[in-house]
Amino acid sequence: MKRKLLGALLSVAMVASLLVGCSSGGSTSTADNAGNDTQAEAPANNTQTETTAGGKIGISMPTQSLERWNRDGAYLDEQFKAAGFETILTFSDNDSGRQVNDIQNMLADGVDLLIVAAIDGEALNTAMNEAAEANVPVISYDRLILNDAVSYYVSFDNYTVGKLQGEFIEKELDLANAGDKVYNLEITAGDPADNNAGYFYNGAVDVLRPYIDAGTLNIVSGQIDFDTVATAQWNTDTALERAQNVLSSYYADGTQLDVWLCSNDSTALGVAQAITSDYAGSNSVVITGQDGDEANLKNIVDGVQTMTVYKNVSNESIVTLGLAKAMLAGDTIDASLANSFGIECAYDTESYETSAGNKCPSFLLVPNVITKDNLQELVDTGLYTMGDDGYLSAN
Ligand code: BGC
């Protein structure tokens, strides 16, 4: 019901914003929280027909301190601008209060639609309620915001990300044929404030649980509960410190560590650093990750990290743009939209809820595993270049 009303309200809002856009013909400039100026340009006169709809889009990213959000912010900003929208892009330095503030400023600035990657999925209620009051629709980007003001969710299949990590470990250690052999495992998960973190953890642990129960996988530290292995703000140094503590408490006597399940690349970076500096053993430890951050791709080339689950965030922003255009045009939004992007993407109306019983229609892209054997796939996306030294850098 809310969404049907939205279409009608938006048409009115869009006509109004169109008139403003056409008459001003200028550009607005705002400062993001890193202190950089962000330019928000009005559509140029020679833009294509599809760009004439215009409108102002607020893009709120969590932080510049984790590599991927810089890419997400840049792709979203570029693609919306190229499609004729004005944009306001902010990064909130992993501070939820600041993110609320940033979104409130966007609303005061008259944005027509919000795209928000939440720092804390439960801490944006004030800003979300104000967006709902102002009839500004919200796309929850990558991380679900637990508030019913959210109209749609665009992300990757988060449970599958974890499942791919678990299955990789299962295959790499050939757990199904391990017989009496015991492998020692440790786990590092993500930020409990991030709704995704539990999905990643569960996806992986669901695959590994039978081997843990059978004793084929042994968690020497005994630390398996999500809250015990979680990493506030996905911080590399926090992951490093905990890994150092685990290594000095449980592995200093020469106990062999075989595998460390890490939910993403920023945590894998800390764990890999701890293993390099503090692990007494000489075997190479299987380490998982997620994202394809440059430092981690280098570690994969060097054999320090074993895999990453790659998520093409350029595609994630293309889907977000397509969805935003459809929302602003008042189009019907269903599976056919998901199929229209030429990107593997499921339209899922069941898996995610913004509150108990309130399903959030979601566009879920497909992640894939990258190891040192298929790095070329990243180069083939056109988003990375491989240097003569074999290391990849993001374009
Ligand atoms: C994203 C991951 C990312 C993590 C830390 C999660 O919400 O889905 O791709 O590694 O946040 O930035």
Coordinates of C-alpha atoms and ligand atoms in Angstrom, one line a residue:
M1 CA 0.0 0.0 0.0
K2 CA 2.8 2.4 1.1
R3 CA 4.6 1.7 -2.2
K4 CA 1.6 2.3 -4.4
L5 CA 1.0 5.6 -2.7
L6 CA 4.6 6.4 -3.2
G7 CA 4.4 6.2 -7.0
A8 CA 1.6 8.8 -7.1
L9 CA 3.4 11.1 -4.7
L10 CA 6.6 10.8 -6.5
S11 CA 5.1 11.8 -9.8
V12 CA 4.0 15.1 -8.2
A13 CA 7.4 15.4 -6.5
M14 CA 9.2 14.7 -9.7
V15 CA 7.3 17.3 -11.8
A16 CA 8.2 19.8 -9.1
S17 CA 11.8 18.9 -9.0
L18 CA 12.0 18.8 -12.8
L19 CA 10.8 22.4 -12.9
V20 CA 13.4 23.4 -10.4
G21 CA 16.1 21.4 -12.2
C22 CA 15.3 23.0 -15.6
S23 CA 15.0 26.5 -14.4
S24 CA 18.2 26.5 -12.3
G25 CA 20.3 24.7 -14.8
G26 CA 23.3 25.1 -12.4
S27 CA 25.0 22.8 -10.0
T28 CA 25.1 22.5 -6.3
S29 CA 28.1 21.8 -4.3
T30 CA 28.3 20.2 -0.9
A31 CA 31.1 19.1 1.4
D32 CA 31.3 15.5 2.4
N33 CA 32.5 14.4 5.8
A34 CA 36.0 13.8 4.7
G35 CA 36.1 17.5 4.0
N36 CA 36.2 17.0 0.3
D37 CA 34.0 19.1 -1.9
T38 CA 31.5 17.0 -3.8
Q39 CA 30.0 18.5 -6.9
A40 CA 26.4 17.9 -7.7
E41 CA 25.7 18.9 -11.2
A42 CA 22.5 19.5 -12.9
P43 CA 21.9 17.6 -16.2
A44 CA 23.8 19.2 -19.2
N45 CA 21.7 20.4 -22.2
N46 CA 23.0 17.7 -24.4
T47 CA 22.1 14.7 -22.2
Q48 CA 20.0 11.9 -23.7
T49 CA 16.3 11.6 -23.3
E50 CA 16.5 9.2 -20.5
T51 CA 18.5 11.7 -18.5
T52 CA 15.9 14.5 -18.7
A53 CA 13.9 13.0 -15.8
G54 CA 16.6 14.3 -13.5
G55 CA 16.2 14.7 -9.7
K56 CA 18.4 14.9 -6.7
I57 CA 19.9 11.7 -5.1
G58 CA 21.4 11.5 -1.6
I59 CA 24.1 8.8 -1.4
S60 CA 25.1 8.0 2.1
M61 CA 28.1 5.7 2.5
P62 CA 29.4 4.5 5.9
T63 CA 33.1 5.3 5.8
Q64 CA 36.1 5.8 3.6
S65 CA 38.3 3.7 5.9
L66 CA 37.1 0.4 4.4
E67 CA 38.2 0.2 0.7
R68 CA 35.0 -1.0 -0.9
W69 CA 32.8 2.0 0.2
N70 CA 35.1 4.4 -1.7
R71 CA 34.4 2.3 -4.8
D72 CA 30.6 2.1 -4.1
G73 CA 30.5 5.8 -3.5
A74 CA 32.4 6.6 -6.7
Y75 CA 30.4 4.2 -8.9
L76 CA 27.0 5.4 -7.6
D77 CA 28.0 9.0 -7.9
E78 CA 29.4 8.6 -11.5
Q79 CA 26.5 6.5 -12.7
F80 CA 23.7 8.7 -11.3
K81 CA 25.4 11.8 -12.7
A82 CA 25.9 10.2 -16.1
A83 CA 22.1 9.4 -16.1
G84 CA 21.4 13.1 -15.5
F85 CA 20.8 13.2 -11.8
E86 CA 22.2 15.6 -9.2
T87 CA 23.9 13.8 -6.4
I88 CA 25.0 14.5 -2.8
L89 CA 27.6 11.9 -1.7
T90 CA 28.7 11.6 2.0
F91 CA 30.8 9.3 4.0
S92 CA 30.1 9.3 7.8
D93 CA 33.3 8.0 9.2
N94 CA 31.6 4.9 10.8
D95 CA 29.8 7.2 13.1
S96 CA 26.0 6.5 13.2
G97 CA 25.1 9.9 14.7
R98 CA 27.0 11.5 11.8
Q99 CA 25.1 9.4 9.3
V100 CA 21.8 10.5 10.8
N101 CA 23.0 14.0 10.5
D102 CA 24.2 13.6 6.9
I103 CA 20.8 12.1 5.9
Q104 CA 18.9 14.9 7.6
N105 CA 21.0 17.4 5.6
M106 CA 20.2 15.6 2.4
L107 CA 16.5 15.8 3.2
A108 CA 16.8 19.5 4.0
D109 CA 18.6 19.8 0.6
G110 CA 15.5 18.4 -1.1
V111 CA 16.7 15.1 -2.3
D112 CA 14.1 13.0 -4.2
L113 CA 15.5 9.6 -3.2
L114 CA 18.0 8.3 -0.7
I115 CA 20.5 5.5 -1.1
V116 CA 21.9 4.5 2.2
A117 CA 24.6 1.9 3.2
A118 CA 24.0 1.9 7.0
I119 CA 26.8 1.9 9.6
D120 CA 24.3 0.5 12.1
G121 CA 21.1 -1.0 10.7
E122 CA 19.2 -0.1 13.9
A123 CA 20.5 3.4 14.5
L124 CA 19.0 5.4 11.6
N125 CA 15.4 5.6 12.9
T126 CA 15.3 9.3 13.3
A127 CA 16.5 10.0 9.8
M128 CA 14.4 7.2 8.3
N129 CA 11.2 8.5 10.0
E130 CA 12.0 11.9 8.6
A131 CA 12.5 10.5 5.1
A132 CA 9.1 8.8 5.4
E133 CA 7.4 12.0 6.6
A134 CA 8.9 13.9 3.6
N135 CA 7.8 11.1 1.2
V136 CA 11.4 10.5 0.2
P137 CA 11.9 6.9 -0.8
V138 CA 14.9 5.0 0.6
I139 CA 16.9 2.2 -1.1
S140 CA 18.8 0.3 1.5
Y141 CA 22.2 -0.3 -0.2
D142 CA 24.1 -3.4 0.5
R143 CA 23.3 -3.4 4.3
L144 CA 19.7 -3.6 5.4
I145 CA 18.3 -0.8 7.5
L146 CA 15.8 -2.1 10.0
N147 CA 13.1 0.5 9.5
D148 CA 10.0 0.3 7.4
A149 CA 10.8 3.6 5.6
V150 CA 13.0 1.4 3.4
S151 CA 11.3 0.7 0.1
Y152 CA 13.8 -1.7 -1.5
Y153 CA 17.0 -3.4 -0.7
V154 CA 19.9 -3.9 -3.2
S155 CA 22.7 -6.2 -2.1
F156 CA 24.4 -9.5 -2.9
D157 CA 23.1 -12.7 -1.6
N158 CA 24.7 -12.4 1.8
Y159 CA 24.1 -15.9 3.0
T160 CA 25.6 -17.3 -0.2
V161 CA 28.8 -15.2 0.5
G162 CA 29.3 -17.1 3.7
K163 CA 28.3 -20.4 2.2
L164 CA 30.9 -19.9 -0.5
Q165 CA 33.6 -19.4 2.2
G166 CA 32.5 -22.5 4.0
E167 CA 32.3 -24.6 0.9
F168 CA 35.8 -23.3 -0.1
I169 CA 37.2 -24.5 3.2
E170 CA 35.4 -27.8 2.9
K171 CA 36.9 -28.4 -0.6
E172 CA 40.4 -27.0 0.1
L173 CA 40.9 -29.4 3.1
D174 CA 38.8 -32.1 1.5
L175 CA 36.9 -32.4 4.7
A176 CA 34.4 -34.9 3.4
N177 CA 37.3 -37.4 3.0
A178 CA 39.3 -36.4 6.1
G179 CA 38.7 -39.7 7.9
D180 CA 40.3 -39.3 11.4
K181 CA 42.3 -36.3 10.4
V182 CA 41.6 -33.2 12.5
Y183 CA 42.1 -29.6 11.2
N184 CA 42.4 -26.6 13.5
L185 CA 40.1 -23.7 12.7
E186 CA 39.6 -20.2 14.0
I187 CA 36.9 -17.8 13.1
T188 CA 36.7 -14.0 12.7
A189 CA 33.3 -12.5 11.9
G190 CA 32.1 -9.0 11.0
D191 CA 30.4 -6.0 12.8
P192 CA 27.3 -7.0 14.8
A193 CA 25.8 -3.6 14.0
D194 CA 25.9 -4.6 10.3
N195 CA 22.8 -6.7 9.4
N196 CA 24.9 -8.6 6.8
A197 CA 27.5 -9.9 9.3
G198 CA 25.2 -12.6 10.7
Y199 CA 24.3 -13.8 7.2
F200 CA 28.0 -14.2 6.3
Y201 CA 28.7 -16.0 9.5
N202 CA 25.7 -18.3 9.3
G203 CA 26.3 -19.1 5.7
A204 CA 29.8 -20.3 6.4
V205 CA 29.2 -22.0 9.8
D206 CA 26.2 -23.9 8.4
V207 CA 28.5 -25.6 6.0
L208 CA 31.2 -26.2 8.5
R209 CA 29.0 -27.2 11.5
P210 CA 28.8 -30.9 10.7
Y211 CA 32.6 -31.1 10.5
I212 CA 32.9 -29.2 13.8
D213 CA 30.4 -31.5 15.4
A214 CA 32.2 -34.6 14.1
G215 CA 35.5 -33.3 15.4
T216 CA 37.1 -33.0 11.9
L217 CA 37.3 -29.3 12.5
N218 CA 38.6 -28.3 15.9
I219 CA 38.3 -24.7 17.2
V220 CA 41.3 -24.7 19.5
S221 CA 40.3 -21.4 21.2
G222 CA 36.7 -22.7 21.6
Q223 CA 35.6 -19.3 20.3
I224 CA 32.7 -19.9 17.9
D225 CA 29.8 -17.7 19.1
F226 CA 29.1 -14.9 16.7
D227 CA 29.4 -12.3 19.5
T228 CA 32.8 -13.7 20.6
V229 CA 34.3 -13.7 17.1
A230 CA 32.7 -10.5 15.8
T231 CA 34.8 -7.5 14.8
A232 CA 33.4 -4.0 15.7
Q233 CA 33.2 -1.9 12.5
W234 CA 35.0 -4.6 10.5
N235 CA 38.2 -2.9 11.8
T236 CA 41.5 -4.5 10.6
D237 CA 43.4 -3.6 13.8
T238 CA 40.7 -5.1 16.0
A239 CA 40.8 -8.3 14.0
L240 CA 44.6 -8.2 14.2
E241 CA 44.6 -7.8 18.0
R242 CA 42.2 -10.6 18.6
A243 CA 44.1 -12.9 16.2
Q244 CA 47.3 -12.1 18.1
N245 CA 45.6 -13.0 21.4
V246 CA 44.3 -16.3 20.0
L247 CA 47.7 -17.2 18.6
S248 CA 49.6 -16.4 21.8
S249 CA 47.0 -18.1 24.0
Y250 CA 46.4 -21.3 22.0
Y251 CA 49.1 -21.8 19.4
A252 CA 52.3 -20.5 21.0
D253 CA 53.2 -24.2 21.9
G254 CA 53.5 -25.1 18.3
T255 CA 49.9 -26.3 17.8
Q256 CA 49.2 -26.3 14.1
L257 CA 46.6 -23.8 12.8
D258 CA 45.1 -24.9 9.5
V259 CA 42.4 -22.5 8.6
W260 CA 41.0 -19.1 9.6
L261 CA 37.5 -18.3 8.4
C262 CA 37.4 -14.5 8.0
S263 CA 34.1 -12.9 6.9
N264 CA 35.7 -10.2 4.8
D265 CA 38.9 -8.7 3.5
S266 CA 39.4 -6.0 6.1
T267 CA 39.3 -8.6 8.9
A268 CA 41.4 -11.1 6.8
L269 CA 44.0 -8.4 6.4
G270 CA 44.4 -8.2 10.2
V271 CA 44.4 -12.0 10.7
A272 CA 47.0 -12.5 7.9
Q273 CA 49.2 -9.9 9.5
A274 CA 48.9 -11.6 12.9
I275 CA 49.8 -15.0 11.3
T276 CA 52.7 -13.5 9.5
S277 CA 54.1 -11.9 12.6
D278 CA 52.9 -14.1 15.5
Y279 CA 52.3 -17.7 14.3
A280 CA 54.9 -20.2 15.4
G281 CA 54.1 -22.8 12.7
S282 CA 55.5 -22.8 9.2
N283 CA 52.5 -24.3 7.3
S284 CA 50.5 -22.0 5.2
V285 CA 47.1 -21.2 6.8
V286 CA 44.0 -21.2 4.6
I287 CA 42.4 -17.7 5.0
T288 CA 39.1 -16.6 3.5
G289 CA 37.9 -13.2 2.7
Q290 CA 35.3 -11.1 0.8
D291 CA 35.4 -8.1 -1.5
G292 CA 38.6 -8.2 -3.5
D293 CA 40.3 -5.3 -1.8
E294 CA 43.6 -4.4 -3.4
A295 CA 45.8 -5.4 -0.4
N296 CA 44.0 -8.7 -0.1
L297 CA 44.4 -9.5 -3.8
K298 CA 48.1 -8.9 -3.3
N299 CA 48.0 -11.3 -0.4
I300 CA 46.3 -13.8 -2.6
V301 CA 49.0 -13.5 -5.3
D302 CA 51.6 -13.9 -2.5
G303 CA 49.9 -16.9 -1.0
V304 CA 49.2 -15.2 2.3
Q305 CA 45.4 -15.2 1.8
T306 CA 43.7 -18.1 0.0
M307 CA 40.5 -16.7 -1.4
T308 CA 38.1 -13.9 -1.5
V309 CA 34.4 -13.8 -2.3
Y310 CA 34.2 -11.1 -5.0
K311 CA 31.2 -8.8 -5.3
N312 CA 31.1 -6.6 -8.3
V313 CA 30.0 -3.3 -6.8
S314 CA 29.9 -1.6 -10.1
N315 CA 27.1 -3.9 -11.0
E316 CA 25.5 -3.3 -7.6
S317 CA 25.4 0.4 -8.4
I318 CA 24.0 -0.2 -11.9
V319 CA 21.1 -2.2 -10.4
T320 CA 20.6 0.6 -7.9
L321 CA 20.4 3.2 -10.6
G322 CA 18.0 1.1 -12.6
L323 CA 15.8 0.6 -9.6
A324 CA 15.9 4.3 -8.6
K325 CA 14.9 5.3 -12.1
A326 CA 12.0 2.9 -12.1
M327 CA 10.9 4.1 -8.6
L328 CA 11.1 7.8 -9.6
A329 CA 9.2 7.1 -12.8
G330 CA 6.5 5.2 -10.8
D331 CA 7.0 2.0 -12.9
T332 CA 5.9 -1.4 -11.7
I333 CA 8.7 -3.0 -9.9
D334 CA 9.0 -6.8 -10.0
A335 CA 11.2 -9.6 -11.2
S336 CA 11.1 -8.3 -14.8
L337 CA 13.1 -5.3 -13.7
A338 CA 15.7 -7.5 -12.1
N339 CA 16.0 -9.4 -15.4
S340 CA 16.3 -6.2 -17.4
F341 CA 19.8 -5.2 -16.2
G342 CA 21.8 -7.9 -18.0
I343 CA 23.3 -8.7 -14.6
E344 CA 22.7 -11.9 -12.7
C345 CA 20.3 -10.6 -10.0
A346 CA 17.4 -12.2 -8.2
Y347 CA 14.2 -10.4 -7.2
D348 CA 13.6 -11.7 -3.7
T349 CA 10.4 -10.8 -1.8
E350 CA 10.8 -13.3 1.1
S351 CA 14.3 -13.2 2.6
Y352 CA 14.6 -9.8 4.2
E353 CA 12.3 -8.0 6.7
T354 CA 12.7 -4.4 7.9
S355 CA 10.6 -5.2 10.9
A356 CA 8.8 -8.4 12.1
G357 CA 6.6 -9.5 9.2
N358 CA 7.4 -6.5 7.0
K359 CA 9.1 -8.1 4.0
C360 CA 11.5 -5.9 2.0
P361 CA 11.6 -6.6 -1.7
S362 CA 15.2 -7.1 -2.6
F363 CA 17.5 -7.2 -5.6
L364 CA 20.3 -9.7 -4.8
L365 CA 23.3 -10.0 -7.0
V366 CA 25.5 -13.1 -7.2
P367 CA 29.0 -13.3 -5.6
N368 CA 31.8 -15.5 -6.8
V369 CA 35.0 -17.0 -5.5
I370 CA 38.4 -15.6 -6.5
T371 CA 41.6 -17.4 -5.9
K372 CA 45.1 -17.0 -7.4
D373 CA 44.0 -19.3 -10.2
N374 CA 41.2 -17.1 -11.5
L375 CA 42.4 -13.5 -10.9
Q376 CA 42.1 -12.9 -14.6
E377 CA 38.3 -12.9 -14.1
L378 CA 38.7 -9.7 -12.2
V379 CA 40.8 -8.2 -15.0
D380 CA 38.1 -9.3 -17.4
T381 CA 35.5 -7.2 -15.6
G382 CA 37.5 -4.1 -16.8
L383 CA 37.6 -2.9 -13.2
Y384 CA 41.2 -4.1 -12.4
T385 CA 44.5 -4.0 -14.2
M386 CA 47.2 -6.6 -13.6
G387 CA 50.7 -5.1 -13.4
D388 CA 53.9 -6.8 -14.6
D389 CA 54.5 -7.9 -11.0
G390 CA 51.2 -9.9 -11.2
Y391 CA 49.5 -7.6 -8.6
L392 CA 46.1 -6.1 -9.4
S393 CA 45.1 -2.6 -8.9
A394 CA 41.5 -1.2 -9.2
N395 CA 41.0 1.1 -12.2
Ligands
BGC1 C1 29.7 -5.6 3.1 C2 31.0 -6.3 2.8 C3 32.1 -5.5 3.5 C4 31.8 -5.2 5.0 C5 32.8 -4.2 5.6 C6 29.5 -5.4 4.6 O1 28.3 -4.9 4.9 O2 28.6 -6.4 2.5 O3 31.2 -6.3 1.5 O4 33.3 -6.2 3.5 O5 30.5 -4.6 5.1 O6 32.9 -3.1 4.8

